[in-house]
CSV table of C-alpha atoms in Angstrom, one decimal:
chain,number,residue,atom,x,y,z
A,8,UNK,CA,30.4,137.9,340.1
A,9,UNK,CA,30.6,136.8,336.4
A,10,UNK,CA,33.9,136.2,334.7
A,11,UNK,CA,33.0,139.2,332.5
A,12,UNK,CA,32.5,141.4,335.4
A,13,UNK,CA,35.9,140.4,336.9
A,14,UNK,CA,37.6,141.2,333.6
A,15,UNK,CA,35.9,144.6,333.5
A,16,UNK,CA,37.0,145.4,337.0
A,17,UNK,CA,40.5,144.3,336.2
A,18,UNK,CA,40.6,146.5,333.1
A,19,UNK,CA,39.3,149.6,334.9
A,20,UNK,CA,41.9,149.0,337.7
A,21,UNK,CA,44.8,148.6,335.1
A,22,UNK,CA,43.8,151.6,333.0
A,23,UNK,CA,43.4,153.7,336.2
A,24,UNK,CA,47.2,153.2,336.8
A,25,UNK,CA,48.1,155.0,333.6
A,26,UNK,CA,49.6,158.4,335.0
A,27,UNK,CA,49.0,160.3,331.6
A,28,UNK,CA,45.4,161.8,331.5
A,29,UNK,CA,45.1,161.7,327.8
A,30,UNK,CA,46.5,158.2,327.6
A,31,UNK,CA,44.1,157.1,330.3
A,32,UNK,CA,41.2,158.9,328.7
A,33,UNK,CA,41.7,157.2,325.3
A,34,UNK,CA,41.9,153.8,326.9
A,35,UNK,CA,38.8,154.4,329.0
A,36,UNK,CA,36.7,155.7,326.0
A,37,UNK,CA,37.8,152.9,323.6
A,38,UNK,CA,37.9,149.9,326.0
A,39,UNK,CA,35.3,150.8,328.7
A,40,UNK,CA,32.6,152.7,326.8
A,41,UNK,CA,29.5,150.3,326.4
A,42,UNK,CA,28.8,151.9,323.0
A,43,UNK,CA,31.9,150.3,321.4
A,44,UNK,CA,33.3,153.5,319.9
A,45,UNK,CA,35.5,153.5,316.8
A,46,UNK,CA,38.7,155.4,316.8
A,47,UNK,CA,37.0,158.1,315.0
A,48,UNK,CA,34.5,158.4,317.8
A,49,UNK,CA,37.3,158.7,320.3
A,50,UNK,CA,39.0,161.3,318.3
A,51,UNK,CA,35.8,163.3,318.0
A,52,UNK,CA,35.0,163.1,321.6
A,53,UNK,CA,38.5,164.3,322.6
A,54,UNK,CA,38.8,166.9,319.9
A,55,UNK,CA,41.8,165.3,318.3
A,56,UNK,CA,42.8,163.9,314.9
A,57,UNK,CA,42.3,160.1,314.7
A,58,UNK,CA,46.0,159.5,313.9
A,59,UNK,CA,46.9,161.6,317.1
A,60,UNK,CA,44.5,159.4,319.2
A,61,UNK,CA,46.2,156.4,317.7
A,62,UNK,CA,49.6,157.6,318.7
A,63,UNK,CA,48.4,158.4,322.3
A,64,UNK,CA,47.0,154.9,322.4
A,65,UNK,CA,50.3,153.4,321.3
A,66,UNK,CA,52.1,155.4,324.1
A,67,UNK,CA,49.5,154.2,326.6
A,68,UNK,CA,50.1,150.6,325.6
A,69,UNK,CA,53.9,151.1,325.8
A,70,UNK,CA,53.5,152.4,329.4
A,71,UNK,CA,51.3,149.5,330.3
A,72,UNK,CA,53.8,147.0,328.8
A,73,UNK,CA,56.6,148.5,330.9
A,74,UNK,CA,54.8,149.0,334.2
A,75,UNK,CA,52.0,146.5,334.5
A,76,UNK,CA,52.0,142.7,334.8
A,77,UNK,CA,48.7,141.2,333.9
A,78,UNK,CA,47.7,138.0,335.4
């Protein structure tokens, strides 16, 4: 297994821990979609304003910072 594949598996596992579905969805779309979506793409896919998606993302990062230790 390549280093990239290991990192991707770790990212999937970490993102899956986020309990809030909208936060988890933002992280999955932005970080795991192979099409490298922009924030506007994420907002469009979720039916939200770009600023709202960025706020959701910030909340997800806050949750991860408090609850997950990345090795």
